[in-house]
XYZ file of C-alpha atoms in Angstrom:
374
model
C 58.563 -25.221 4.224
C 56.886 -24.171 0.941
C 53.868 -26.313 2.166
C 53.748 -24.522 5.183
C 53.392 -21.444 3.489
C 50.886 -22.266 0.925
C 48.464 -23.501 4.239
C 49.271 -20.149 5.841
C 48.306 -18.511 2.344
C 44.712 -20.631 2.299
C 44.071 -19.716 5.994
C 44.671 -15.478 5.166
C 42.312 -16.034 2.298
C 39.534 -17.762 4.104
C 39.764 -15.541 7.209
C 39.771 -12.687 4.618
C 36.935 -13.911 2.486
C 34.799 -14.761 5.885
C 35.363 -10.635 7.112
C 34.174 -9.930 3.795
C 31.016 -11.577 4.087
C 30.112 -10.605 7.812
C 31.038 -7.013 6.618
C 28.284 -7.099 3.629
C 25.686 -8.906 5.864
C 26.052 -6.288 8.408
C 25.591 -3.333 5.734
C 22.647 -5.290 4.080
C 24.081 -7.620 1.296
C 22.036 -8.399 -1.828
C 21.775 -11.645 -0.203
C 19.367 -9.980 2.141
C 17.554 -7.983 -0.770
C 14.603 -10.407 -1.957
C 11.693 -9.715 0.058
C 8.049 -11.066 1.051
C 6.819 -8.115 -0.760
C 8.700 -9.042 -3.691
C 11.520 -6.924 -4.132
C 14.882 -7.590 -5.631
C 16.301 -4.343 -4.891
C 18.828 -4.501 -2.101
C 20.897 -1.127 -0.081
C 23.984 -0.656 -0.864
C 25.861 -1.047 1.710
C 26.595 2.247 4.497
C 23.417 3.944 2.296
C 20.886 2.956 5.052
C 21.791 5.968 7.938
C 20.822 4.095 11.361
C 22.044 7.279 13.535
C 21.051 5.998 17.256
C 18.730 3.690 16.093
C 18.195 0.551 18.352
C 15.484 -1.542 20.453
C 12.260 -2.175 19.453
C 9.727 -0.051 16.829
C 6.184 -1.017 17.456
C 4.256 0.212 14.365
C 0.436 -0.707 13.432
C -2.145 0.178 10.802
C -2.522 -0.285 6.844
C -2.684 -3.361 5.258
C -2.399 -2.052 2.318
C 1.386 -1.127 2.648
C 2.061 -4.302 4.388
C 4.051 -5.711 1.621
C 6.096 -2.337 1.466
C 6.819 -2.555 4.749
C 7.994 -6.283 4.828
C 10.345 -5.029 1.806
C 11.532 -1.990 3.973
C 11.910 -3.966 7.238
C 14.432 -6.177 5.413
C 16.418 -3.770 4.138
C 16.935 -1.560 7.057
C 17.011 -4.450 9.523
C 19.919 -5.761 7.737
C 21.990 -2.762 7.753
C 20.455 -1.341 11.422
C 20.994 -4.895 13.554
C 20.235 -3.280 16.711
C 17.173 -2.244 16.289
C 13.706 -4.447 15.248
C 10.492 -3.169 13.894
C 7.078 -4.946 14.381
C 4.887 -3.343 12.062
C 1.123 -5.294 12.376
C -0.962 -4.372 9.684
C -4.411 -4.822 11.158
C -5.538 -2.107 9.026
C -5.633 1.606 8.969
C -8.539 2.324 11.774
C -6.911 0.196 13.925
C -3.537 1.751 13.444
C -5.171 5.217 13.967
C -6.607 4.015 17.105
C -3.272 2.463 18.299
C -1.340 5.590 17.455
C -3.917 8.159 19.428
C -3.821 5.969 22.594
C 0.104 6.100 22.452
C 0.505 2.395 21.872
C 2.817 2.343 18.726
C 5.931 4.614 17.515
C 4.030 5.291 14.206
C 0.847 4.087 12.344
C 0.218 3.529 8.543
C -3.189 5.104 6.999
C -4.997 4.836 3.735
C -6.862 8.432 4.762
C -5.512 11.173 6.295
C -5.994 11.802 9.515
C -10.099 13.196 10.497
C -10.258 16.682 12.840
C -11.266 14.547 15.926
C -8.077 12.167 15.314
C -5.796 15.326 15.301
C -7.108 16.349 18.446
C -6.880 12.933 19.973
C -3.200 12.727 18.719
C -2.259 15.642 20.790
C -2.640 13.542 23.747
C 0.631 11.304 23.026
C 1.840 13.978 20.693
C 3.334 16.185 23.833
C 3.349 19.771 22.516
C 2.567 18.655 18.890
C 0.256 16.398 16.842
C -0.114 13.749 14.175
C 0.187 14.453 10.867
C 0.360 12.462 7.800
C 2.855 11.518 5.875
C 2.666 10.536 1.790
C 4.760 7.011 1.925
C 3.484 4.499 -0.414
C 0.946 4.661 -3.611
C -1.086 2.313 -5.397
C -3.787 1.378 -7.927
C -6.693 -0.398 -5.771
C -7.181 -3.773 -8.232
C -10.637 -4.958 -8.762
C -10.164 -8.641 -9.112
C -12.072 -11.198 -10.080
C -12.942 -14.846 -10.488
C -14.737 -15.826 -13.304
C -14.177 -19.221 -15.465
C -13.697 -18.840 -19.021
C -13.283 -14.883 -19.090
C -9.785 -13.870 -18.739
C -10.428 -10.257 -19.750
C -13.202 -7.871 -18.378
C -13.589 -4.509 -19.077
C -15.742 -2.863 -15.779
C -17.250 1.091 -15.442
C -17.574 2.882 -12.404
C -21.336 2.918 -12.590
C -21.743 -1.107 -13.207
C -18.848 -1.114 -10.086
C -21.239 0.512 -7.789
C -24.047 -1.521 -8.898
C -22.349 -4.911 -8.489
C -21.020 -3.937 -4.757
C -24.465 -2.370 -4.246
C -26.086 -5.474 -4.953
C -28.216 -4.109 -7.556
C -26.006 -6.589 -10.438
C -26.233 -9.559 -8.951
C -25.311 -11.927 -12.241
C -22.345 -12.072 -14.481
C -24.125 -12.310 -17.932
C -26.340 -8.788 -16.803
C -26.447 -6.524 -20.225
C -25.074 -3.597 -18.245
C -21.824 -5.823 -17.930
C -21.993 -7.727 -21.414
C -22.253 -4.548 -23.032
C -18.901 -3.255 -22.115
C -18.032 -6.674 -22.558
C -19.174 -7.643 -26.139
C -16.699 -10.172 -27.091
C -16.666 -11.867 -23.496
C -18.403 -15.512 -23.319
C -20.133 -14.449 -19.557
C -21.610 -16.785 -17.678
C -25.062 -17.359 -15.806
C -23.198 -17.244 -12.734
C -24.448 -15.499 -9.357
C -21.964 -12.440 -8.402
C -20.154 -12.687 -4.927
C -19.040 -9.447 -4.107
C -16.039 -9.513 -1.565
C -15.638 -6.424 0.963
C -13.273 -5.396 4.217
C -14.783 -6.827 7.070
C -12.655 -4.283 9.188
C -12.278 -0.361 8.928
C -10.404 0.012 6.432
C -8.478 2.989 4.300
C -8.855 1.024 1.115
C -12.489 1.177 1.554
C -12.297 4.378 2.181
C -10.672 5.219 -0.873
C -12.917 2.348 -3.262
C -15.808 4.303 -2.303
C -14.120 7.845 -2.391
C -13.724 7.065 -6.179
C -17.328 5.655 -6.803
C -18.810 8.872 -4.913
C -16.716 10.733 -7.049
C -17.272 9.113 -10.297
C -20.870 7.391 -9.982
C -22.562 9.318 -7.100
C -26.645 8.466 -8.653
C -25.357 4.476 -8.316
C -23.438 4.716 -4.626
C -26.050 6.910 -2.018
C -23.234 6.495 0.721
C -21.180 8.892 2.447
C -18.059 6.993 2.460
C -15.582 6.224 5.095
C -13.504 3.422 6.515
C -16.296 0.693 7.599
C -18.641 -0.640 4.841
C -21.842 0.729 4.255
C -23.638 -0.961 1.229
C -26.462 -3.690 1.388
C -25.390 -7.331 0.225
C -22.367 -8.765 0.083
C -19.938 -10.900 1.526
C -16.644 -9.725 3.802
C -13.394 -10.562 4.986
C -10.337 -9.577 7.310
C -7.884 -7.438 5.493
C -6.418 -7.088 1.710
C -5.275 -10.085 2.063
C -8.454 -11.887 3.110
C -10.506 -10.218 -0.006
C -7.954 -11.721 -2.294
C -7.949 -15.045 -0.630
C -11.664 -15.344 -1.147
C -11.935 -14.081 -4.440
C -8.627 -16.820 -5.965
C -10.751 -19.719 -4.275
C -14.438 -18.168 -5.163
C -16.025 -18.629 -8.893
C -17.833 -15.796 -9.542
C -16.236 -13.567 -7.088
C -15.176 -10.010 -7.413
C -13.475 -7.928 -4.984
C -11.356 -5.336 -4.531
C -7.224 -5.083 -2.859
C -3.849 -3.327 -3.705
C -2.238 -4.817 -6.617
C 0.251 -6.016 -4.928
C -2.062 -8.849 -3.533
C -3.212 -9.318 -7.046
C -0.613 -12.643 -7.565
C -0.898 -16.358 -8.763
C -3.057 -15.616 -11.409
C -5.479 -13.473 -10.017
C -6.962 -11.423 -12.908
C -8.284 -7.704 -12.814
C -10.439 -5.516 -14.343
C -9.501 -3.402 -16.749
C -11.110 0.616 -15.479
C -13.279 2.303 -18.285
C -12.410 5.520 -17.597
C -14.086 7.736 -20.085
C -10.568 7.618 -21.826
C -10.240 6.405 -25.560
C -9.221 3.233 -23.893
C -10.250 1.082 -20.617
C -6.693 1.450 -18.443
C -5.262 -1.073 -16.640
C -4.735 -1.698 -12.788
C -0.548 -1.225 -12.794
C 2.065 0.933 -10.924
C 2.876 3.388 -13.722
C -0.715 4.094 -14.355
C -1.481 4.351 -10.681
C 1.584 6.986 -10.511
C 0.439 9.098 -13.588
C -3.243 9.569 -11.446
C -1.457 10.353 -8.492
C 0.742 12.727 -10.187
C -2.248 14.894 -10.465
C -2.693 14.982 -6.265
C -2.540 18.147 -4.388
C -1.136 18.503 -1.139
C -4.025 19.885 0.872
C -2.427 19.754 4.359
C -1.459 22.288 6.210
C 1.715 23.033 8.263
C 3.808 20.067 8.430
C 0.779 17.705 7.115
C 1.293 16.718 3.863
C -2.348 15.377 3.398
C -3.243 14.893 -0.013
C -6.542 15.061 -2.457
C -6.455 13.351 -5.031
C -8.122 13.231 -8.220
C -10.530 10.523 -8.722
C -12.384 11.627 -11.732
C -9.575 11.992 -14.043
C -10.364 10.910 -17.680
C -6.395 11.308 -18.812
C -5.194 8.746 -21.362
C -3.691 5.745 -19.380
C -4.531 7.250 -15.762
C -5.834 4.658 -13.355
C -7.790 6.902 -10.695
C -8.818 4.056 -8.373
C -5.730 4.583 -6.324
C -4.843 5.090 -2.449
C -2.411 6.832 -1.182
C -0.670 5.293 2.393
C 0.297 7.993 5.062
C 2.469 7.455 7.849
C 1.424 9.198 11.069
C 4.047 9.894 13.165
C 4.122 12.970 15.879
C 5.498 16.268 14.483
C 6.797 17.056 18.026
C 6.320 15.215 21.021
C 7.716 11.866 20.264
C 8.765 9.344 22.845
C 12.168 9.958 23.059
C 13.336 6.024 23.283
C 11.946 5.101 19.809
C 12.454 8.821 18.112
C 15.556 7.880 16.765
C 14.740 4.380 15.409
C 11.244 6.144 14.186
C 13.096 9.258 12.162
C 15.817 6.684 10.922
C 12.953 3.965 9.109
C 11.268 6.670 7.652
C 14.191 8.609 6.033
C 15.486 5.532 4.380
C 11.639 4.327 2.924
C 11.394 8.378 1.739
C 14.681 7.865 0.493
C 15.361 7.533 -3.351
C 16.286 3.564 -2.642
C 13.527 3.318 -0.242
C 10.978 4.446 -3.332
C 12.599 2.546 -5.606
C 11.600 -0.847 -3.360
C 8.191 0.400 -4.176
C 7.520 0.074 -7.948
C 9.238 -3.593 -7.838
C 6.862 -4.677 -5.622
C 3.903 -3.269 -7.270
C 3.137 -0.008 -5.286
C 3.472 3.405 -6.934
C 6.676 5.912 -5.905
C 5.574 9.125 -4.070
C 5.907 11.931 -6.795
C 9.047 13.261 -6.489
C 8.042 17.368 -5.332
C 5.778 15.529 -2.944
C 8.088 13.026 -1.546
C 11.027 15.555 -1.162
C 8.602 17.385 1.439
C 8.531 14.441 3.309
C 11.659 13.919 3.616
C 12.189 17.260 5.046
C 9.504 16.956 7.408
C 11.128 13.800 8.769
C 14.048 15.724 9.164
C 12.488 18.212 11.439
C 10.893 15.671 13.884
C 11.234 15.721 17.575
């Protein structure tokens, strides 16, 4: 008899302890909290509000973000099981296009949305348009490949010049001489750029119009307009070529800045050249203006700041996403994702996995905003 109640002890226990674990896994257990994006942080379990959120999100755009996202998807997969989210990253024109011809729920940009975009959004958009929402900030890392100099020390003029193809070696005086103590090498310069349309072009070149205009005679945009150079397919690609490339030099978010990839360090104009990392992305964001009006939340930022430990090459990613209008079977699974990633936890994923946080009187617009959509 005692036996038999010791076995019918073990068996409450186990069934108990196996309940306990399908109840955290269904709420998003910190088993479920290290991401591709690198992230350790995990929802607590009920914080993630999935409201009528089910089927399946098709999303498109930034590559930039795509490591956010991956962190994000995680998360709110975990504690919203009926509903998946396929979020592409083929890079912020082709999310714009996507999202204007009504082919995903929302897109991710590196640049707000243009005037003709707008008015093409108001096509899928029934009764409203896109607008752009702040989500995800970031330093834009210059990294580079060179043997025997593990610390380099770049301008925005020499930038332009390099990706202009007008420096073309690594031991040119315009480089050693912000470089004195640096051992540079007679080594030919292989400049890395997007192959595809691209928001983080957009916004390397915003900052070297901004901040070395005489040096880079373009007019910016997505797609690539210098002379020279080599290219490949997304962040991911530049990074790829520059880690296996001596000599190369290219330019990604930091978060694809890993296994030893080494960046340069930004001479600013500050006392001291700054460094590509999240908290001195977020002090040159902190300085951006929302310019948009209405429910946009387009921002400008400031490029050409000279403030002690800002790092102004930075992007900010928007998510587009009708103000009104939206297709009412992925609404609720669309107004769900983006609450949580505007959410405090859904920031906080951000600066583990090398992204900068939204400033907070910019972000808490957002989250408003995602309130009100329809």
């Amino acid at each position: 008899m005692k036996l038999q109640r010791m076995n019918r002890r073990a068996l409450a226990l186990g069934a108990l302890a196996v309940s306990g674990a399908l109840a955290l896994t269904a709420c998003g257990s910190d088993d479920t909290g290290t991401s591709s994006g690198g992230s350790s942080a995990a929802a607590k379990p009920g914080s993630i509000k999935c409201d009528d959120a089910k089927g399946q999100l098709l999303a498109d755009g930034s590559s930039a973000q795509k490591n956010a996202i991956d962190a994000w998807v995680k998360q709110f997969t975990a504690a919203c099981q009926g509903t998946q989210i396929n979020y592409k990253g083929g890079g912020s024109g082709a999310g714009v296009t996507a999202f204007t011809q009504g082919q995903v729920a929302f897109a991710g940009s590196d640049s707000a949305l243009k005037p003709d975009e707008v008015t093409a959004s108001k096509k899928v958009c029934t009764g409203g348009q896109g607008i752009n929402l702040p989500m995800v900030g970031g330093p834009i890392a210059v990294g580079y490949n060179v043997n025997g100099v593990d610390n380099l020390v770049l301008d925005a003029a020499t930038l332009a010049k390099i990706f202009n193809n007008e420096i073309t070696n690594w031991n040119d005086p315009q480089i050693q001489k912000l470089n004195p103590d640096a051992k540079l090498p007679d080594l030919k310069i292989q400049a890395f750029h997007r192959s595809d349309d691209s928001g983080t072009t957009d916004n390397f070149t915003k900052y070297l119009i901004d901040t070395a205009k005489k040096d880079w005679p373009y007019d910016g945009g997505k797609t690539w307009q210098a002379k020279g150079g080599q290219s490949a397919s997304g962040s991911s690609g530049v990074a790829q070529q520059v880690k296996q490339t001596n000599g190369a030099i290219g330019y990604f978010e930091l978060s694809y800045a890993k296994d030893g990839l080494k960046t340069v360090d930004l001479d600013t104009g500050a006392a001291q050249p700054v460094k590509a990392t999240v908290e001195n992305a977020t002090k040159a964001i902190s300085e951006a203006k929302v310019v948009g009006t209405g429910k946009d939340l387009a921002l400008q930022l400031n490029y050409g700041t000279k403030a002690e430990g800002a790092y102004p090459m930075v992007l900010v990613t928007y998510e587009i996403v009708c103000d009104k209008g939206n297709k009412a079977e992925t609404l609720p699974a669309t107004k769900a994702f983006l609450r949580y990633i505007a959410s405090e936890e859904g920031q906080k994923i951000l600066a583990e996995a090398d992204y900068a946080p939204i400033p907070a009187d910019i972000i808490s617009q957002v989250r408003t905003t995602v309130d009100g959509l329809s």
